[in-house]
Amino acid sequence: MYPEHTPHVPVQRAVELHQPTPYPPAAAPIVPVAPGAVPAVASIVLPDGRVVTGYTIHPPQPDSIAAKPAVSRTAVNVALGGIGFLAVCGGLILLTSFIAALTAFITQLITLAAVIFGGWIAVQIFSTHGHRAGGTTVNIRKAVFKRNHFNG
């Protein structure tokens, strides 16, 4: 038979009954409370005549103004960041001044070397080194160029 043609028959199960075990109420210790610490009890009469009694709930009080710091942390952080930035800028100015002074010093050394070397060259060219004053001796030899070979 097909499942859709079978009649639905409920299944009977055994019923177990559990009885709760009552516990005797425990006596709570009585703690003495100062009279000012007990909150006041308020009773309200509803329009239909019912009376509702309960403790009053005080709204939370905002923090006092004196407890807040005079300067916000954000302002302190911005000020400290500005001081750090100025310190870095001062260091960068000193660094650029040092680089400019070093560059000027190296330029002066190169100029001094050029002047000294140029003076030495001038002395070499214009000095006679034991030759007669007023004349220049040039030795010319007969040279033969033959097939791109120099025979001197």
JSON list of C-alpha atoms in Angstrom, two decimals:
[
{"chain": "A", "resi": 1, "resn": "MET", "atom": "CA", "xyz": [0.00, 0.00, 0.00]},
{"chain": "A", "resi": 2, "resn": "TYR", "atom": "CA", "xyz": [0.98, 3.53, -0.59]},
{"chain": "A", "resi": 3, "resn": "PRO", "atom": "CA", "xyz": [1.70, 5.81, 2.38]},
{"chain": "A", "resi": 4, "resn": "GLU", "atom": "CA", "xyz": [-1.00, 8.33, 1.38]},
{"chain": "A", "resi": 5, "resn": "HIS", "atom": "CA", "xyz": [-3.71, 5.62, 1.62]},
{"chain": "A", "resi": 6, "resn": "THR", "atom": "CA", "xyz": [-2.80, 4.34, 5.09]},
{"chain": "A", "resi": 7, "resn": "PRO", "atom": "CA", "xyz": [-5.01, 5.64, 7.88]},
{"chain": "A", "resi": 8, "resn": "HIS", "atom": "CA", "xyz": [-3.36, 7.69, 10.61]},
{"chain": "A", "resi": 9, "resn": "VAL", "atom": "CA", "xyz": [-3.31, 5.79, 13.87]},
{"chain": "A", "resi": 10, "resn": "PRO", "atom": "CA", "xyz": [-2.03, 7.57, 17.00]},
{"chain": "A", "resi": 11, "resn": "VAL", "atom": "CA", "xyz": [0.64, 5.78, 18.99]},
{"chain": "A", "resi": 12, "resn": "GLN", "atom": "CA", "xyz": [-0.11, 5.17, 22.67]},
{"chain": "A", "resi": 13, "resn": "ARG", "atom": "CA", "xyz": [2.73, 5.80, 25.07]},
{"chain": "A", "resi": 14, "resn": "ALA", "atom": "CA", "xyz": [3.09, 5.09, 28.76]},
{"chain": "A", "resi": 15, "resn": "VAL", "atom": "CA", "xyz": [2.58, 8.17, 30.95]},
{"chain": "A", "resi": 16, "resn": "GLU", "atom": "CA", "xyz": [4.99, 8.79, 33.81]},
{"chain": "A", "resi": 17, "resn": "LEU", "atom": "CA", "xyz": [3.95, 11.12, 36.56]},
{"chain": "A", "resi": 18, "resn": "HIS", "atom": "CA", "xyz": [6.51, 13.01, 38.64]},
{"chain": "A", "resi": 19, "resn": "GLN", "atom": "CA", "xyz": [5.60, 14.72, 41.89]},
{"chain": "A", "resi": 20, "resn": "PRO", "atom": "CA", "xyz": [7.80, 17.66, 42.96]},
{"chain": "A", "resi": 21, "resn": "THR", "atom": "CA", "xyz": [9.38, 17.48, 46.37]},
{"chain": "A", "resi": 22, "resn": "PRO", "atom": "CA", "xyz": [8.65, 20.62, 48.40]},
{"chain": "A", "resi": 23, "resn": "TYR", "atom": "CA", "xyz": [11.50, 22.23, 50.32]},
{"chain": "A", "resi": 24, "resn": "PRO", "atom": "CA", "xyz": [10.87, 23.99, 53.58]},
{"chain": "A", "resi": 25, "resn": "PRO", "atom": "CA", "xyz": [11.45, 27.76, 53.31]},
{"chain": "A", "resi": 26, "resn": "ALA", "atom": "CA", "xyz": [14.82, 28.87, 54.58]},
{"chain": "A", "resi": 27, "resn": "ALA", "atom": "CA", "xyz": [14.88, 31.57, 57.17]},
{"chain": "A", "resi": 28, "resn": "ALA", "atom": "CA", "xyz": [16.70, 34.61, 55.75]},
{"chain": "A", "resi": 29, "resn": "PRO", "atom": "CA", "xyz": [19.01, 36.37, 58.17]},
{"chain": "A", "resi": 30, "resn": "ILE", "atom": "CA", "xyz": [17.72, 39.73, 59.27]},
{"chain": "A", "resi": 31, "resn": "VAL", "atom": "CA", "xyz": [20.23, 42.50, 58.68]},
{"chain": "A", "resi": 32, "resn": "PRO", "atom": "CA", "xyz": [19.73, 45.71, 60.65]},
{"chain": "A", "resi": 33, "resn": "VAL", "atom": "CA", "xyz": [19.41, 48.76, 58.37]},
{"chain": "A", "resi": 34, "resn": "ALA", "atom": "CA", "xyz": [19.79, 52.37, 59.38]},
{"chain": "A", "resi": 35, "resn": "PRO", "atom": "CA", "xyz": [16.52, 54.33, 59.21]},
{"chain": "A", "resi": 36, "resn": "GLY", "atom": "CA", "xyz": [17.85, 56.80, 56.63]},
{"chain": "A", "resi": 37, "resn": "ALA", "atom": "CA", "xyz": [18.98, 54.02, 54.26]},
{"chain": "A", "resi": 38, "resn": "VAL", "atom": "CA", "xyz": [15.52, 52.55, 53.68]},
{"chain": "A", "resi": 39, "resn": "PRO", "atom": "CA", "xyz": [13.93, 54.12, 50.59]},
{"chain": "A", "resi": 40, "resn": "ALA", "atom": "CA", "xyz": [10.53, 55.72, 50.89]},
{"chain": "A", "resi": 41, "resn": "VAL", "atom": "CA", "xyz": [7.45, 53.74, 49.92]},
{"chain": "A", "resi": 42, "resn": "ALA", "atom": "CA", "xyz": [4.98, 55.46, 47.61]},
{"chain": "A", "resi": 43, "resn": "SER", "atom": "CA", "xyz": [1.34, 54.53, 46.97]},
{"chain": "A", "resi": 44, "resn": "ILE", "atom": "CA", "xyz": [-0.55, 55.54, 43.83]},
{"chain": "A", "resi": 45, "resn": "VAL", "atom": "CA", "xyz": [-4.34, 55.29, 43.44]},
{"chain": "A", "resi": 46, "resn": "LEU", "atom": "CA", "xyz": [-5.28, 54.35, 39.87]},
{"chain": "A", "resi": 47, "resn": "PRO", "atom": "CA", "xyz": [-8.46, 55.78, 38.27]},
{"chain": "A", "resi": 48, "resn": "ASP", "atom": "CA", "xyz": [-10.28, 52.45, 38.67]},
{"chain": "A", "resi": 49, "resn": "GLY", "atom": "CA", "xyz": [-9.65, 52.51, 42.45]},
{"chain": "A", "resi": 50, "resn": "ARG", "atom": "CA", "xyz": [-6.75, 50.08, 42.68]},
{"chain": "A", "resi": 51, "resn": "VAL", "atom": "CA", "xyz": [-3.79, 51.08, 44.84]},
{"chain": "A", "resi": 52, "resn": "VAL", "atom": "CA", "xyz": [-0.25, 50.39, 43.68]},
{"chain": "A", "resi": 53, "resn": "THR", "atom": "CA", "xyz": [2.49, 50.56, 46.32]},
{"chain": "A", "resi": 54, "resn": "GLY", "atom": "CA", "xyz": [6.23, 50.49, 45.63]},
{"chain": "A", "resi": 55, "resn": "TYR", "atom": "CA", "xyz": [9.58, 52.08, 46.19]},
{"chain": "A", "resi": 56, "resn": "THR", "atom": "CA", "xyz": [10.34, 55.36, 44.51]},
{"chain": "A", "resi": 57, "resn": "ILE", "atom": "CA", "xyz": [13.04, 55.32, 41.86]},
{"chain": "A", "resi": 58, "resn": "HIS", "atom": "CA", "xyz": [15.31, 58.32, 41.74]},
{"chain": "A", "resi": 59, "resn": "PRO", "atom": "CA", "xyz": [16.57, 59.31, 38.27]},
{"chain": "A", "resi": 60, "resn": "PRO", "atom": "CA", "xyz": [20.34, 59.08, 37.88]},
{"chain": "A", "resi": 61, "resn": "GLN", "atom": "CA", "xyz": [22.12, 62.34, 38.62]},
{"chain": "A", "resi": 62, "resn": "PRO", "atom": "CA", "xyz": [24.49, 63.70, 35.94]},
{"chain": "A", "resi": 63, "resn": "ASP", "atom": "CA", "xyz": [28.17, 64.00, 36.78]},
{"chain": "A", "resi": 64, "resn": "SER", "atom": "CA", "xyz": [29.07, 67.18, 38.52]},
{"chain": "A", "resi": 65, "resn": "ILE", "atom": "CA", "xyz": [30.80, 69.87, 36.49]},
{"chain": "A", "resi": 66, "resn": "ALA", "atom": "CA", "xyz": [33.75, 69.98, 38.86]},
{"chain": "A", "resi": 67, "resn": "ALA", "atom": "CA", "xyz": [34.58, 66.33, 38.07]},
{"chain": "A", "resi": 68, "resn": "LYS", "atom": "CA", "xyz": [35.17, 67.08, 34.39]},
{"chain": "A", "resi": 69, "resn": "PRO", "atom": "CA", "xyz": [38.70, 68.13, 33.43]},
{"chain": "A", "resi": 70, "resn": "ALA", "atom": "CA", "xyz": [39.24, 71.80, 32.58]},
{"chain": "A", "resi": 71, "resn": "VAL", "atom": "CA", "xyz": [40.92, 70.93, 29.26]},
{"chain": "A", "resi": 72, "resn": "SER", "atom": "CA", "xyz": [39.82, 68.13, 26.99]},
{"chain": "A", "resi": 73, "resn": "ARG", "atom": "CA", "xyz": [42.20, 65.34, 26.07]},
{"chain": "A", "resi": 74, "resn": "THR", "atom": "CA", "xyz": [41.80, 66.15, 22.40]},
{"chain": "A", "resi": 75, "resn": "ALA", "atom": "CA", "xyz": [43.07, 69.69, 22.97]},
{"chain": "A", "resi": 76, "resn": "VAL", "atom": "CA", "xyz": [46.05, 68.38, 24.93]},
{"chain": "A", "resi": 77, "resn": "ASN", "atom": "CA", "xyz": [46.87, 65.87, 22.16]},
{"chain": "A", "resi": 78, "resn": "VAL", "atom": "CA", "xyz": [46.65, 68.57, 19.48]},
{"chain": "A", "resi": 79, "resn": "ALA", "atom": "CA", "xyz": [48.93, 70.85, 21.51]},
{"chain": "A", "resi": 80, "resn": "LEU", "atom": "CA", "xyz": [51.49, 68.09, 22.06]},
{"chain": "A", "resi": 81, "resn": "GLY", "atom": "CA", "xyz": [51.39, 67.22, 18.37]},
{"chain": "A", "resi": 82, "resn": "GLY", "atom": "CA", "xyz": [52.05, 70.87, 17.50]},
{"chain": "A", "resi": 83, "resn": "ILE", "atom": "CA", "xyz": [55.03, 70.99, 19.86]},
{"chain": "A", "resi": 84, "resn": "GLY", "atom": "CA", "xyz": [56.44, 67.83, 18.30]},
{"chain": "A", "resi": 85, "resn": "PHE", "atom": "CA", "xyz": [55.90, 69.21, 14.80]},
{"chain": "A", "resi": 86, "resn": "LEU", "atom": "CA", "xyz": [57.75, 72.42, 15.71]},
{"chain": "A", "resi": 87, "resn": "ALA", "atom": "CA", "xyz": [60.63, 70.40, 17.13]},
{"chain": "A", "resi": 88, "resn": "VAL", "atom": "CA", "xyz": [60.87, 68.39, 13.91]},
{"chain": "A", "resi": 89, "resn": "CYS", "atom": "CA", "xyz": [60.72, 71.56, 11.79]},
{"chain": "A", "resi": 90, "resn": "GLY", "atom": "CA", "xyz": [63.50, 73.10, 13.87]},
{"chain": "A", "resi": 91, "resn": "GLY", "atom": "CA", "xyz": [65.62, 70.01, 13.32]},
{"chain": "A", "resi": 92, "resn": "LEU", "atom": "CA", "xyz": [64.94, 70.14, 9.58]},
{"chain": "A", "resi": 93, "resn": "ILE", "atom": "CA", "xyz": [65.96, 73.80, 9.45]},
{"chain": "A", "resi": 94, "resn": "LEU", "atom": "CA", "xyz": [69.21, 72.95, 11.24]},
{"chain": "A", "resi": 95, "resn": "LEU", "atom": "CA", "xyz": [69.77, 70.03, 8.86]},
{"chain": "A", "resi": 96, "resn": "THR", "atom": "CA", "xyz": [69.26, 72.17, 5.75]},
{"chain": "A", "resi": 97, "resn": "SER", "atom": "CA", "xyz": [71.56, 74.87, 7.20]},
{"chain": "A", "resi": 98, "resn": "PHE", "atom": "CA", "xyz": [74.22, 72.22, 7.80]},
{"chain": "A", "resi": 99, "resn": "ILE", "atom": "CA", "xyz": [73.89, 70.89, 4.24]},
{"chain": "A", "resi": 100, "resn": "ALA", "atom": "CA", "xyz": [74.14, 74.43, 2.80]},
{"chain": "A", "resi": 101, "resn": "ALA", "atom": "CA", "xyz": [77.28, 75.16, 4.87]},
{"chain": "A", "resi": 102, "resn": "LEU", "atom": "CA", "xyz": [78.85, 71.84, 3.84]},
{"chain": "A", "resi": 103, "resn": "THR", "atom": "CA", "xyz": [78.11, 72.56, 0.18]},
{"chain": "A", "resi": 104, "resn": "ALA", "atom": "CA", "xyz": [79.72, 76.03, 0.45]},
{"chain": "A", "resi": 105, "resn": "PHE", "atom": "CA", "xyz": [82.80, 74.53, 2.15]},
{"chain": "A", "resi": 106, "resn": "ILE", "atom": "CA", "xyz": [83.24, 71.88, -0.57]},
{"chain": "A", "resi": 107, "resn": "THR", "atom": "CA", "xyz": [82.82, 74.55, -3.27]},
{"chain": "A", "resi": 108, "resn": "GLN", "atom": "CA", "xyz": [85.55, 76.67, -1.64]},
{"chain": "A", "resi": 109, "resn": "LEU", "atom": "CA", "xyz": [87.88, 73.64, -1.46]},
{"chain": "A", "resi": 110, "resn": "ILE", "atom": "CA", "xyz": [87.34, 72.92, -5.15]},
{"chain": "A", "resi": 111, "resn": "THR", "atom": "CA", "xyz": [87.97, 76.58, -6.04]},
{"chain": "A", "resi": 112, "resn": "LEU", "atom": "CA", "xyz": [91.14, 76.65, -3.93]},
{"chain": "A", "resi": 113, "resn": "ALA", "atom": "CA", "xyz": [92.41, 73.46, -5.59]},
{"chain": "A", "resi": 114, "resn": "ALA", "atom": "CA", "xyz": [91.71, 74.92, -9.05]},
{"chain": "A", "resi": 115, "resn": "VAL", "atom": "CA", "xyz": [93.58, 78.14, -8.20]},
{"chain": "A", "resi": 116, "resn": "ILE", "atom": "CA", "xyz": [96.58, 76.25, -6.80]},
{"chain": "A", "resi": 117, "resn": "PHE", "atom": "CA", "xyz": [96.70, 73.76, -9.70]},
{"chain": "A", "resi": 118, "resn": "GLY", "atom": "CA", "xyz": [96.24, 76.57, -12.25]},
{"chain": "A", "resi": 119, "resn": "GLY", "atom": "CA", "xyz": [99.08, 78.55, -10.64]},
{"chain": "A", "resi": 120, "resn": "TRP", "atom": "CA", "xyz": [101.37, 75.53, -10.77]},
{"chain": "A", "resi": 121, "resn": "ILE", "atom": "CA", "xyz": [100.55, 75.06, -14.47]},
{"chain": "A", "resi": 122, "resn": "ALA", "atom": "CA", "xyz": [101.25, 78.75, -15.13]},
{"chain": "A", "resi": 123, "resn": "VAL", "atom": "CA", "xyz": [104.61, 78.51, -13.37]},
{"chain": "A", "resi": 124, "resn": "GLN", "atom": "CA", "xyz": [105.49, 75.44, -15.45]},
{"chain": "A", "resi": 125, "resn": "ILE", "atom": "CA", "xyz": [104.63, 77.18, -18.69]},
{"chain": "A", "resi": 126, "resn": "PHE", "atom": "CA", "xyz": [106.23, 80.54, -18.05]},
{"chain": "A", "resi": 127, "resn": "SER", "atom": "CA", "xyz": [109.39, 79.47, -16.21]},
{"chain": "A", "resi": 128, "resn": "THR", "atom": "CA", "xyz": [112.68, 79.00, -18.14]},
{"chain": "A", "resi": 129, "resn": "HIS", "atom": "CA", "xyz": [114.27, 76.26, -16.03]},
{"chain": "A", "resi": 130, "resn": "GLY", "atom": "CA", "xyz": [117.87, 77.09, -16.90]},
{"chain": "A", "resi": 131, "resn": "HIS", "atom": "CA", "xyz": [117.27, 78.12, -20.51]},
{"chain": "A", "resi": 132, "resn": "ARG", "atom": "CA", "xyz": [118.43, 81.42, -21.81]},
{"chain": "A", "resi": 133, "resn": "ALA", "atom": "CA", "xyz": [116.17, 84.24, -20.97]},
{"chain": "A", "resi": 134, "resn": "GLY", "atom": "CA", "xyz": [114.42, 85.68, -23.93]},
{"chain": "A", "resi": 135, "resn": "GLY", "atom": "CA", "xyz": [114.56, 82.65, -26.22]},
{"chain": "A", "resi": 136, "resn": "THR", "atom": "CA", "xyz": [112.91, 79.31, -26.64]},
{"chain": "A", "resi": 137, "resn": "THR", "atom": "CA", "xyz": [114.78, 76.31, -27.94]},
{"chain": "A", "resi": 138, "resn": "VAL", "atom": "CA", "xyz": [112.87, 73.93, -30.16]},
{"chain": "A", "resi": 139, "resn": "ASN", "atom": "CA", "xyz": [114.49, 70.77, -31.49]},
{"chain": "A", "resi": 140, "resn": "ILE", "atom": "CA", "xyz": [113.15, 69.80, -34.88]},
{"chain": "A", "resi": 141, "resn": "ARG", "atom": "CA", "xyz": [114.23, 66.47, -36.27]},
{"chain": "A", "resi": 142, "resn": "LYS", "atom": "CA", "xyz": [113.80, 65.27, -39.73]},
{"chain": "A", "resi": 143, "resn": "ALA", "atom": "CA", "xyz": [110.93, 62.85, -39.69]},
{"chain": "A", "resi": 144, "resn": "VAL", "atom": "CA", "xyz": [109.97, 60.45, -42.41]},
{"chain": "A", "resi": 145, "resn": "PHE", "atom": "CA", "xyz": [106.39, 59.27, -42.78]},
{"chain": "A", "resi": 146, "resn": "LYS", "atom": "CA", "xyz": [106.17, 56.15, -44.86]},
{"chain": "A", "resi": 147, "resn": "ARG", "atom": "CA", "xyz": [102.98, 54.12, -45.17]},
{"chain": "A", "resi": 148, "resn": "ASN", "atom": "CA", "xyz": [101.52, 55.49, -41.97]},
{"chain": "A", "resi": 149, "resn": "HIS", "atom": "CA", "xyz": [104.63, 54.62, -39.98]},
{"chain": "A", "resi": 150, "resn": "PHE", "atom": "CA", "xyz": [106.59, 57.28, -38.22]},
{"chain": "A", "resi": 151, "resn": "ASN", "atom": "CA", "xyz": [110.39, 56.92, -38.37]},
{"chain": "A", "resi": 152, "resn": "GLY", "atom": "CA", "xyz": [112.02, 59.59, -36.37]}
]
